Amino acid sequence: MSLRTDTPSDVAASTVPWVLALIVATLAGRIFLGGSLGLGIDESYAVATSRAFALSTYDHPPLAWWLAGAVRWLFGTETQLAMRATFILLFALTTWLMFVLTRLLFGERAGLYAALTLNLAPVLAWTSGTFVLPDGPLLAALLAGACCVARVLFVPGASPAWWLAAGACGGLACLSKLHGIFLFAGTGLFLLTVPHQRRWLLTPWPYLGAAIACVLFLPVIVWNIQHDWVSFAFQGARARISHFDFVGPLRALAGQALF
């Protein structure tokens, strides 16, 4: 059963040009912002660390560092706009993926509103979407993975090979930030709790996708084996329940809502 309320032809005729205009306008805004501000503390750390290639880093998986290093290697510069360019372009892709996912599930108008709302969220759109941070590739990879999962689950006749694409996107998400695991946790919980979707658990496709993700995540595992699992120890120490502040998430959400 599809959740859509419109047809693909309606989308092409009405909404896509508006989404593309939104992407172009916000891309120009991020380019201006990215060229106007010096690197922040976290960005400076990422750029400096990226000068020496490594399979992973102390506090996060390495994809953001690899992207910064690749720009330096290709263009021989560390200007703030050059370092941020990949992340700015990634958020243009993220906006499109938000539109595609929401259009698939709820229709074209909802897709436009979702893309617009995403770009009105300052922490996501103007921090994660501009600066040299692991959140940029994480958001793009998570949304790409969600698009693949939604297509294979909700589009009649979709190829099960979308599970492989979902696994690759999930692997890139985990290679960006450990939060990428939530794509797998959410998908697994969905398959377990929706009766007519449980059939997928009896096929090899979701497991092949997970295997691809594990292969992509191997650099982090290898690096941590070589360094006494320090990344997982560091993040695990931060996540201890004894240090959990129940009001903290509410403060973070309230602050973002206030913006």
PDB file of N, CA, C and O in Angstrom, residues 152-227:
ATOM      1  N   VAL A 152      12.400   0.005  -1.362  1.00  0.00           N
ATOM      2  CA  VAL A 152      12.249  -1.449  -1.420  1.00  0.00           C
ATOM      3  C   VAL A 152      11.041  -1.910  -0.609  1.00  0.00           C
ATOM      4  O   VAL A 152      10.418  -2.927  -0.927  1.00  0.00           O
ATOM      5  N   LEU A 153      10.659  -1.156   0.420  1.00  0.00           N
ATOM      6  CA  LEU A 153       9.537  -1.567   1.265  1.00  0.00           C
ATOM      7  C   LEU A 153       8.184  -1.088   0.755  1.00  0.00           C
ATOM      8  O   LEU A 153       7.175  -1.765   0.940  1.00  0.00           O
ATOM      9  N   PHE A 154       8.147   0.083   0.107  1.00  0.00           N
ATOM     10  CA  PHE A 154       6.857   0.704  -0.192  1.00  0.00           C
ATOM     11  C   PHE A 154       6.546   0.854  -1.680  1.00  0.00           C
ATOM     12  O   PHE A 154       5.432   1.253  -2.014  1.00  0.00           O
ATOM     13  N   VAL A 155       7.493   0.580  -2.555  1.00  0.00           N
ATOM     14  CA  VAL A 155       7.228   0.677  -3.988  1.00  0.00           C
ATOM     15  C   VAL A 155       6.999  -0.721  -4.528  1.00  0.00           C
ATOM     16  O   VAL A 155       7.930  -1.546  -4.516  1.00  0.00           O
ATOM     17  N   PRO A 156       5.798  -1.027  -4.987  1.00  0.00           N
ATOM     18  CA  PRO A 156       5.528  -2.372  -5.499  1.00  0.00           C
ATOM     19  C   PRO A 156       6.467  -2.724  -6.655  1.00  0.00           C
ATOM     20  O   PRO A 156       6.693  -1.926  -7.556  1.00  0.00           O
ATOM     21  N   GLY A 157       7.013  -3.910  -6.612  1.00  0.00           N
ATOM     22  CA  GLY A 157       7.872  -4.374  -7.685  1.00  0.00           C
ATOM     23  C   GLY A 157       9.298  -3.846  -7.637  1.00  0.00           C
ATOM     24  O   GLY A 157      10.076  -4.105  -8.555  1.00  0.00           O
ATOM     25  N   ALA A 158       9.655  -3.098  -6.594  1.00  0.00           N
ATOM     26  CA  ALA A 158      11.018  -2.571  -6.500  1.00  0.00           C
ATOM     27  C   ALA A 158      12.022  -3.711  -6.381  1.00  0.00           C
ATOM     28  O   ALA A 158      11.753  -4.736  -5.758  1.00  0.00           O
ATOM     29  N   SER A 159      13.171  -3.530  -6.974  1.00  0.00           N
ATOM     30  CA  SER A 159      14.208  -4.558  -6.936  1.00  0.00           C
ATOM     31  C   SER A 159      14.736  -4.729  -5.514  1.00  0.00           C
ATOM     32  O   SER A 159      15.016  -3.739  -4.830  1.00  0.00           O
ATOM     33  N   PRO A 160      14.899  -5.976  -5.072  1.00  0.00           N
ATOM     34  CA  PRO A 160      15.489  -6.181  -3.736  1.00  0.00           C
ATOM     35  C   PRO A 160      16.943  -5.720  -3.650  1.00  0.00           C
ATOM     36  O   PRO A 160      17.492  -5.614  -2.552  1.00  0.00           O
ATOM     37  N   ALA A 161      17.547  -5.443  -4.807  1.00  0.00           N
ATOM     38  CA  ALA A 161      18.922  -4.930  -4.789  1.00  0.00           C
ATOM     39  C   ALA A 161      19.013  -3.580  -4.090  1.00  0.00           C
ATOM     40  O   ALA A 161      20.115  -3.142  -3.726  1.00  0.00           O
ATOM     41  N   TRP A 162      17.878  -2.899  -3.887  1.00  0.00           N
ATOM     42  CA  TRP A 162      17.888  -1.657  -3.110  1.00  0.00           C
ATOM     43  C   TRP A 162      18.411  -1.895  -1.696  1.00  0.00           C
ATOM     44  O   TRP A 162      18.921  -0.976  -1.054  1.00  0.00           O
ATOM     45  N   TRP A 163      18.276  -3.144  -1.193  1.00  0.00           N
ATOM     46  CA  TRP A 163      18.852  -3.451   0.115  1.00  0.00           C
ATOM     47  C   TRP A 163      20.371  -3.283   0.099  1.00  0.00           C
ATOM     48  O   TRP A 163      20.971  -2.859   1.101  1.00  0.00           O
ATOM     49  N   LEU A 164      20.996  -3.627  -1.024  1.00  0.00           N
ATOM     50  CA  LEU A 164      22.453  -3.485  -1.124  1.00  0.00           C
ATOM     51  C   LEU A 164      22.846  -2.014  -1.109  1.00  0.00           C
ATOM     52  O   LEU A 164      23.817  -1.620  -0.456  1.00  0.00           O
ATOM     53  N   ALA A 165      22.064  -1.196  -1.838  1.00  0.00           N
ATOM     54  CA  ALA A 165      22.327   0.242  -1.837  1.00  0.00           C
ATOM     55  C   ALA A 165      22.114   0.824  -0.449  1.00  0.00           C
ATOM     56  O   ALA A 165      22.882   1.689   0.010  1.00  0.00           O
ATOM     57  N   ALA A 166      21.068   0.343   0.238  1.00  0.00           N
ATOM     58  CA  ALA A 166      20.812   0.818   1.604  1.00  0.00           C
ATOM     59  C   ALA A 166      21.976   0.472   2.520  1.00  0.00           C
ATOM     60  O   ALA A 166      22.397   1.281   3.361  1.00  0.00           O
ATOM     61  N   GLY A 167      22.525  -0.737   2.361  1.00  0.00           N
ATOM     62  CA  GLY A 167      23.670  -1.130   3.170  1.00  0.00           C
ATOM     63  C   GLY A 167      24.884  -0.276   2.904  1.00  0.00           C
ATOM     64  O   GLY A 167      25.606   0.124   3.836  1.00  0.00           O
ATOM     65  N   ALA A 168      25.119   0.045   1.622  1.00  0.00           N
ATOM     66  CA  ALA A 168      26.257   0.903   1.285  1.00  0.00           C
ATOM     67  C   ALA A 168      26.091   2.283   1.899  1.00  0.00           C
ATOM     68  O   ALA A 168      27.044   2.851   2.462  1.00  0.00           O
ATOM     69  N   CYS A 169      24.883   2.838   1.808  1.00  0.00           N
ATOM     70  CA  CYS A 169      24.634   4.157   2.406  1.00  0.00           C
ATOM     71  C   CYS A 169      24.776   4.100   3.924  1.00  0.00           C
ATOM     72  O   CYS A 169      25.339   5.016   4.538  1.00  0.00           O
ATOM     73  N   GLY A 170      24.271   3.028   4.525  1.00  0.00           N
ATOM     74  CA  GLY A 170      24.411   2.880   5.967  1.00  0.00           C
ATOM     75  C   GLY A 170      25.868   2.751   6.380  1.00  0.00           C
ATOM     76  O   GLY A 170      26.274   3.280   7.416  1.00  0.00           O
ATOM     77  N   GLY A 171      26.659   2.054   5.559  1.00  0.00           N
ATOM     78  CA  GLY A 171      28.083   1.956   5.850  1.00  0.00           C
ATOM     79  C   GLY A 171      28.768   3.308   5.801  1.00  0.00           C
ATOM     80  O   GLY A 171      29.610   3.623   6.649  1.00  0.00           O
ATOM     81  N   LEU A 172      28.396   4.131   4.804  1.00  0.00           N
ATOM     82  CA  LEU A 172      28.963   5.483   4.720  1.00  0.00           C
ATOM     83  C   LEU A 172      28.508   6.340   5.899  1.00  0.00           C
ATOM     84  O   LEU A 172      29.277   7.171   6.396  1.00  0.00           O
ATOM     85  N   ALA A 173      27.265   6.138   6.341  1.00  0.00           N
ATOM     86  CA  ALA A 173      26.794   6.875   7.519  1.00  0.00           C
ATOM     87  C   ALA A 173      27.627   6.515   8.745  1.00  0.00           C
ATOM     88  O   ALA A 173      28.049   7.393   9.509  1.00  0.00           O
ATOM     89  N   CYS A 174      27.881   5.223   8.945  1.00  0.00           N
ATOM     90  CA  CYS A 174      28.693   4.794  10.085  1.00  0.00           C
ATOM     91  C   CYS A 174      30.141   5.245   9.927  1.00  0.00           C
ATOM     92  O   CYS A 174      30.834   5.470  10.928  1.00  0.00           O
ATOM     93  N   LEU A 175      30.595   5.366   8.685  1.00  0.00           N
ATOM     94  CA  LEU A 175      31.953   5.845   8.436  1.00  0.00           C
ATOM     95  C   LEU A 175      32.057   7.352   8.694  1.00  0.00           C
ATOM     96  O   LEU A 175      33.157   7.896   8.764  1.00  0.00           O
ATOM     97  N   SER A 176      30.907   8.017   8.811  1.00  0.00           N
ATOM     98  CA  SER A 176      30.874   9.443   9.117  1.00  0.00           C
ATOM     99  C   SER A 176      30.789   9.690  10.615  1.00  0.00           C
ATOM    100  O   SER A 176      31.493  10.545  11.162  1.00  0.00           O
ATOM    101  N   LYS A 177      29.900   8.946  11.257  1.00  0.00           N
ATOM    102  CA  LYS A 177      29.661   9.144  12.684  1.00  0.00           C
ATOM    103  C   LYS A 177      28.983   7.889  13.202  1.00  0.00           C
ATOM    104  O   LYS A 177      28.199   7.266  12.478  1.00  0.00           O
ATOM    105  N   LEU A 178      29.239   7.524  14.444  1.00  0.00           N
ATOM    106  CA  LEU A 178      28.685   6.277  14.969  1.00  0.00           C
ATOM    107  C   LEU A 178      27.167   6.293  15.025  1.00  0.00           C
ATOM    108  O   LEU A 178      26.534   5.241  15.111  1.00  0.00           O
ATOM    109  N   HIS A 179      26.568   7.468  14.937  1.00  0.00           N
ATOM    110  CA  HIS A 179      25.110   7.569  14.911  1.00  0.00           C
ATOM    111  C   HIS A 179      24.510   6.823  13.719  1.00  0.00           C
ATOM    112  O   HIS A 179      23.306   6.551  13.696  1.00  0.00           O
ATOM    113  N   GLY A 180      25.316   6.517  12.706  1.00  0.00           N
ATOM    114  CA  GLY A 180      24.806   5.795  11.543  1.00  0.00           C
ATOM    115  C   GLY A 180      24.168   4.474  11.893  1.00  0.00           C
ATOM    116  O   GLY A 180      23.338   3.960  11.126  1.00  0.00           O
ATOM    117  N   ILE A 181      24.484   3.908  13.056  1.00  0.00           N
ATOM    118  CA  ILE A 181      23.914   2.632  13.455  1.00  0.00           C
ATOM    119  C   ILE A 181      22.396   2.714  13.589  1.00  0.00           C
ATOM    120  O   ILE A 181      21.684   1.702  13.489  1.00  0.00           O
ATOM    121  N   PHE A 182      21.857   3.919  13.797  1.00  0.00           N
ATOM    122  CA  PHE A 182      20.420   4.045  14.000  1.00  0.00           C
ATOM    123  C   PHE A 182      19.628   3.742  12.730  1.00  0.00           C
ATOM    124  O   PHE A 182      18.448   3.389  12.801  1.00  0.00           O
ATOM    125  N   LEU A 183      20.243   3.872  11.557  1.00  0.00           N
ATOM    126  CA  LEU A 183      19.564   3.455  10.331  1.00  0.00           C
ATOM    127  C   LEU A 183      19.278   1.959  10.377  1.00  0.00           C
ATOM    128  O   LEU A 183      18.178   1.510  10.026  1.00  0.00           O
ATOM    129  N   PHE A 184      20.236   1.182  10.850  1.00  0.00           N
ATOM    130  CA  PHE A 184      20.065  -0.262  10.935  1.00  0.00           C
ATOM    131  C   PHE A 184      19.122  -0.627  12.077  1.00  0.00           C
ATOM    132  O   PHE A 184      18.276  -1.509  11.931  1.00  0.00           O
ATOM    133  N   ALA A 185      19.244   0.055  13.199  1.00  0.00           N
ATOM    134  CA  ALA A 185      18.368  -0.229  14.332  1.00  0.00           C
ATOM    135  C   ALA A 185      16.917   0.075  13.989  1.00  0.00           C
ATOM    136  O   ALA A 185      16.008  -0.721  14.280  1.00  0.00           O
ATOM    137  N   GLY A 186      16.681   1.230  13.353  1.00  0.00           N
ATOM    138  CA  GLY A 186      15.314   1.598  13.000  1.00  0.00           C
ATOM    139  C   GLY A 186      14.721   0.672  11.959  1.00  0.00           C
ATOM    140  O   GLY A 186      13.552   0.263  12.058  1.00  0.00           O
ATOM    141  N   THR A 187      15.513   0.319  10.949  1.00  0.00           N
ATOM    142  CA  THR A 187      15.018  -0.585   9.911  1.00  0.00           C
ATOM    143  C   THR A 187      14.718  -1.965  10.495  1.00  0.00           C
ATOM    144  O   THR A 187      13.681  -2.571  10.199  1.00  0.00           O
ATOM    145  N   GLY A 188      15.627  -2.455  11.326  1.00  0.00           N
ATOM    146  CA  GLY A 188      15.399  -3.764  11.938  1.00  0.00           C
ATOM    147  C   GLY A 188      14.160  -3.778  12.812  1.00  0.00           C
ATOM    148  O   GLY A 188      13.360  -4.725  12.770  1.00  0.00           O
ATOM    149  N   LEU A 189      13.954  -2.728  13.597  1.00  0.00           N
ATOM    150  CA  LEU A 189      12.769  -2.647  14.449  1.00  0.00           C
ATOM    151  C   LEU A 189      11.505  -2.594  13.608  1.00  0.00           C
ATOM    152  O   LEU A 189      10.489  -3.222  13.943  1.00  0.00           O
ATOM    153  N   PHE A 190      11.560  -1.868  12.492  1.00  0.00           N
ATOM    154  CA  PHE A 190      10.403  -1.789  11.606  1.00  0.00           C
ATOM    155  C   PHE A 190      10.060  -3.162  11.038  1.00  0.00           C
ATOM    156  O   PHE A 190       8.899  -3.580  11.022  1.00  0.00           O
ATOM    157  N   LEU A 191      11.067  -3.881  10.568  1.00  0.00           N
ATOM    158  CA  LEU A 191      10.817  -5.199   9.988  1.00  0.00           C
ATOM    159  C   LEU A 191      10.247  -6.163  11.018  1.00  0.00           C
ATOM    160  O   LEU A 191       9.397  -7.006  10.696  1.00  0.00           O
ATOM    161  N   LEU A 192      10.707  -6.044  12.246  1.00  0.00           N
ATOM    162  CA  LEU A 192      10.232  -6.946  13.296  1.00  0.00           C
ATOM    163  C   LEU A 192       8.798  -6.651  13.720  1.00  0.00           C
ATOM    164  O   LEU A 192       8.063  -7.559  14.108  1.00  0.00           O
ATOM    165  N   THR A 193       8.389  -5.399  13.654  1.00  0.00           N
ATOM    166  CA  THR A 193       7.090  -5.007  14.220  1.00  0.00           C
ATOM    167  C   THR A 193       5.986  -4.829  13.192  1.00  0.00           C
ATOM    168  O   THR A 193       4.832  -4.622  13.568  1.00  0.00           O
ATOM    169  N   VAL A 194       6.312  -4.888  11.903  1.00  0.00           N
ATOM    170  CA  VAL A 194       5.283  -4.781  10.862  1.00  0.00           C
ATOM    171  C   VAL A 194       5.103  -6.157  10.228  1.00  0.00           C
ATOM    172  O   VAL A 194       5.985  -6.620   9.496  1.00  0.00           O
ATOM    173  N   PRO A 195       3.988  -6.823  10.489  1.00  0.00           N
ATOM    174  CA  PRO A 195       3.857  -8.231  10.099  1.00  0.00           C
ATOM    175  C   PRO A 195       4.113  -8.517   8.624  1.00  0.00           C
ATOM    176  O   PRO A 195       4.835  -9.458   8.297  1.00  0.00           O
ATOM    177  N   HIS A 196       3.566  -7.695   7.706  1.00  0.00           N
ATOM    178  CA  HIS A 196       3.708  -8.038   6.292  1.00  0.00           C
ATOM    179  C   HIS A 196       5.093  -7.714   5.740  1.00  0.00           C
ATOM    180  O   HIS A 196       5.403  -8.052   4.600  1.00  0.00           O
ATOM    181  N   GLN A 197       5.941  -7.070   6.557  1.00  0.00           N
ATOM    182  CA  GLN A 197       7.308  -6.803   6.127  1.00  0.00           C
ATOM    183  C   GLN A 197       8.311  -7.806   6.710  1.00  0.00           C
ATOM    184  O   GLN A 197       9.479  -7.806   6.307  1.00  0.00           O
ATOM    185  N   ARG A 198       7.860  -8.650   7.613  1.00  0.00           N
ATOM    186  CA  ARG A 198       8.783  -9.603   8.234  1.00  0.00           C
ATOM    187  C   ARG A 198       9.329 -10.619   7.235  1.00  0.00           C
ATOM    188  O   ARG A 198      10.360 -11.236   7.491  1.00  0.00           O
ATOM    189  N   ARG A 199       8.651 -10.785   6.114  1.00  0.00           N
ATOM    190  CA  ARG A 199       9.121 -11.741   5.104  1.00  0.00           C
ATOM    191  C   ARG A 199      10.543 -11.425   4.661  1.00  0.00           C
ATOM    192  O   ARG A 199      11.288 -12.329   4.269  1.00  0.00           O
ATOM    193  N   TRP A 200      10.923 -10.139   4.718  1.00  0.00           N
ATOM    194  CA  TRP A 200      12.271  -9.770   4.305  1.00  0.00           C
ATOM    195  C   TRP A 200      13.325 -10.416   5.189  1.00  0.00           C
ATOM    196  O   TRP A 200      14.456 -10.666   4.730  1.00  0.00           O
ATOM    197  N   LEU A 201      12.987 -10.700   6.444  1.00  0.00           N
ATOM    198  CA  LEU A 201      13.948 -11.310   7.350  1.00  0.00           C
ATOM    199  C   LEU A 201      14.267 -12.750   6.969  1.00  0.00           C
ATOM    200  O   LEU A 201      15.246 -13.326   7.464  1.00  0.00           O
ATOM    201  N   LEU A 202      13.443 -13.339   6.097  1.00  0.00           N
ATOM    202  CA  LEU A 202      13.677 -14.699   5.633  1.00  0.00           C
ATOM    203  C   LEU A 202      14.400 -14.731   4.291  1.00  0.00           C
ATOM    204  O   LEU A 202      14.569 -15.795   3.698  1.00  0.00           O
ATOM    205  N   THR A 203      14.824 -13.567   3.808  1.00  0.00           N
ATOM    206  CA  THR A 203      15.565 -13.480   2.562  1.00  0.00           C
ATOM    207  C   THR A 203      16.996 -13.031   2.866  1.00  0.00           C
ATOM    208  O   THR A 203      17.263 -12.467   3.926  1.00  0.00           O
ATOM    209  N   PRO A 204      17.927 -13.240   1.931  1.00  0.00           N
ATOM    210  CA  PRO A 204      19.306 -12.824   2.204  1.00  0.00           C
ATOM    211  C   PRO A 204      19.556 -11.337   2.029  1.00  0.00           C
ATOM    212  O   PRO A 204      20.609 -10.828   2.445  1.00  0.00           O
ATOM    213  N   TRP A 205      18.610 -10.591   1.426  1.00  0.00           N
ATOM    214  CA  TRP A 205      18.897  -9.225   0.999  1.00  0.00           C
ATOM    215  C   TRP A 205      19.263  -8.270   2.126  1.00  0.00           C
ATOM    216  O   TRP A 205      20.278  -7.556   2.034  1.00  0.00           O
ATOM    217  N   PRO A 206      18.483  -8.190   3.225  1.00  0.00           N
ATOM    218  CA  PRO A 206      18.896  -7.260   4.299  1.00  0.00           C
ATOM    219  C   PRO A 206      20.256  -7.622   4.890  1.00  0.00           C
ATOM    220  O   PRO A 206      21.043  -6.728   5.245  1.00  0.00           O
ATOM    221  N   TYR A 207      20.561  -8.899   4.958  1.00  0.00           N
ATOM    222  CA  TYR A 207      21.828  -9.329   5.543  1.00  0.00           C
ATOM    223  C   TYR A 207      22.999  -9.024   4.613  1.00  0.00           C
ATOM    224  O   TYR A 207      24.098  -8.683   5.076  1.00  0.00           O
ATOM    225  N   LEU A 208      22.766  -9.131   3.304  1.00  0.00           N
ATOM    226  CA  LEU A 208      23.813  -8.755   2.349  1.00  0.00           C
ATOM    227  C   LEU A 208      24.096  -7.256   2.445  1.00  0.00           C
ATOM    228  O   LEU A 208      25.246  -6.819   2.379  1.00  0.00           O
ATOM    229  N   GLY A 209      23.023  -6.462   2.594  1.00  0.00           N
ATOM    230  CA  GLY A 209      23.216  -5.029   2.776  1.00  0.00           C
ATOM    231  C   GLY A 209      24.008  -4.727   4.031  1.00  0.00           C
ATOM    232  O   GLY A 209      24.921  -3.887   4.026  1.00  0.00           O
ATOM    233  N   ALA A 210      23.687  -5.424   5.130  1.00  0.00           N
ATOM    234  CA  ALA A 210      24.433  -5.220   6.378  1.00  0.00           C
ATOM    235  C   ALA A 210      25.894  -5.638   6.214  1.00  0.00           C
ATOM    236  O   ALA A 210      26.801  -5.003   6.776  1.00  0.00           O
ATOM    237  N   ALA A 211      26.136  -6.687   5.428  1.00  0.00           N
ATOM    238  CA  ALA A 211      27.512  -7.132   5.202  1.00  0.00           C
ATOM    239  C   ALA A 211      28.308  -6.063   4.451  1.00  0.00           C
ATOM    240  O   ALA A 211      29.485  -5.818   4.756  1.00  0.00           O
ATOM    241  N   ILE A 212      27.682  -5.429   3.459  1.00  0.00           N
ATOM    242  CA  ILE A 212      28.349  -4.347   2.733  1.00  0.00           C
ATOM    243  C   ILE A 212      28.697  -3.214   3.691  1.00  0.00           C
ATOM    244  O   ILE A 212      29.804  -2.645   3.644  1.00  0.00           O
ATOM    245  N   ALA A 213      27.772  -2.878   4.574  1.00  0.00           N
ATOM    246  CA  ALA A 213      28.034  -1.821   5.559  1.00  0.00           C
ATOM    247  C   ALA A 213      29.229  -2.184   6.443  1.00  0.00           C
ATOM    248  O   ALA A 213      30.079  -1.338   6.750  1.00  0.00           O
ATOM    249  N   CYS A 214      29.303  -3.434   6.858  1.00  0.00           N
ATOM    250  CA  CYS A 214      30.413  -3.864   7.703  1.00  0.00           C
ATOM    251  C   CYS A 214      31.752  -3.741   6.978  1.00  0.00           C
ATOM    252  O   CYS A 214      32.761  -3.330   7.578  1.00  0.00           O
ATOM    253  N   VAL A 215      31.761  -4.074   5.685  1.00  0.00           N
ATOM    254  CA  VAL A 215      33.000  -3.944   4.909  1.00  0.00           C
ATOM    255  C   VAL A 215      33.432  -2.478   4.844  1.00  0.00           C
ATOM    256  O   VAL A 215      34.615  -2.147   5.024  1.00  0.00           O
ATOM    257  N   LEU A 216      32.477  -1.578   4.610  1.00  0.00           N
ATOM    258  CA  LEU A 216      32.814  -0.157   4.542  1.00  0.00           C
ATOM    259  C   LEU A 216      33.300   0.378   5.889  1.00  0.00           C
ATOM    260  O   LEU A 216      34.110   1.315   5.939  1.00  0.00           O
ATOM    261  N   PHE A 217      32.824  -0.225   6.956  1.00  0.00           N
ATOM    262  CA  PHE A 217      33.189   0.235   8.300  1.00  0.00           C
ATOM    263  C   PHE A 217      34.502  -0.381   8.788  1.00  0.00           C
ATOM    264  O   PHE A 217      35.017   0.011   9.845  1.00  0.00           O
ATOM    265  N   LEU A 218      35.068  -1.290   8.014  1.00  0.00           N
ATOM    266  CA  LEU A 218      36.272  -1.997   8.437  1.00  0.00           C
ATOM    267  C   LEU A 218      37.441  -1.077   8.818  1.00  0.00           C
ATOM    268  O   LEU A 218      38.174  -1.385   9.770  1.00  0.00           O
ATOM    269  N   PRO A 219      37.685   0.045   8.096  1.00  0.00           N
ATOM    270  CA  PRO A 219      38.803   0.907   8.513  1.00  0.00           C
ATOM    271  C   PRO A 219      38.721   1.345   9.972  1.00  0.00           C
ATOM    272  O   PRO A 219      39.745   1.420  10.669  1.00  0.00           O
ATOM    273  N   VAL A 220      37.506   1.617  10.442  1.00  0.00           N
ATOM    274  CA  VAL A 220      37.332   2.035  11.836  1.00  0.00           C
ATOM    275  C   VAL A 220      37.674   0.884  12.779  1.00  0.00           C
ATOM    276  O   VAL A 220      38.331   1.076  13.810  1.00  0.00           O
ATOM    277  N   ILE A 221      37.243  -0.313  12.422  1.00  0.00           N
ATOM    278  CA  ILE A 221      37.529  -1.482  13.253  1.00  0.00           C
ATOM    279  C   ILE A 221      39.037  -1.737  13.309  1.00  0.00           C
ATOM    280  O   ILE A 221      39.610  -1.960  14.385  1.00  0.00           O
ATOM    281  N   VAL A 222      39.681  -1.714  12.141  1.00  0.00           N
ATOM    282  CA  VAL A 222      41.121  -1.982  12.092  1.00  0.00           C
ATOM    283  C   VAL A 222      41.885  -0.957  12.915  1.00  0.00           C
ATOM    284  O   VAL A 222      42.781  -1.300  13.706  1.00  0.00           O
ATOM    285  N   TRP A 223      41.538   0.337  12.739  1.00  0.00           N
ATOM    286  CA  TRP A 223      42.232   1.387  13.481  1.00  0.00           C
ATOM    287  C   TRP A 223      42.048   1.203  14.977  1.00  0.00           C
ATOM    288  O   TRP A 223      42.994   1.381  15.761  1.00  0.00           O
ATOM    289  N   ASN A 224      40.845   0.843  15.387  1.00  0.00           N
ATOM    290  CA  ASN A 224      40.588   0.676  16.817  1.00  0.00           C
ATOM    291  C   ASN A 224      41.275  -0.561  17.386  1.00  0.00           C
ATOM    292  O   ASN A 224      41.706  -0.553  18.543  1.00  0.00           O
ATOM    293  N   ILE A 225      41.403  -1.613  16.590  1.00  0.00           N
ATOM    294  CA  ILE A 225      42.168  -2.771  17.037  1.00  0.00           C
ATOM    295  C   ILE A 225      43.619  -2.365  17.304  1.00  0.00           C
ATOM    296  O   ILE A 225      44.240  -2.788  18.285  1.00  0.00           O
ATOM    297  N   GLN A 226      44.137  -1.492  16.439  1.00  0.00           N
ATOM    298  CA  GLN A 226      45.516  -1.035  16.583  1.00  0.00           C
ATOM    299  C   GLN A 226      45.696  -0.053  17.738  1.00  0.00           C
ATOM    300  O   GLN A 226      46.822   0.177  18.185  1.00  0.00           O
ATOM    301  N   HIS A 227      44.589   0.539  18.216  1.00  0.00           N
ATOM    302  CA  HIS A 227      44.681   1.575  19.256  1.00  0.00           C
ATOM    303  C   HIS A 227      43.802   1.237  20.466  1.00  0.00           C
ATOM    304  O   HIS A 227      43.222   2.131  21.106  1.00  0.00           O
TER     305      HIS A 227
END
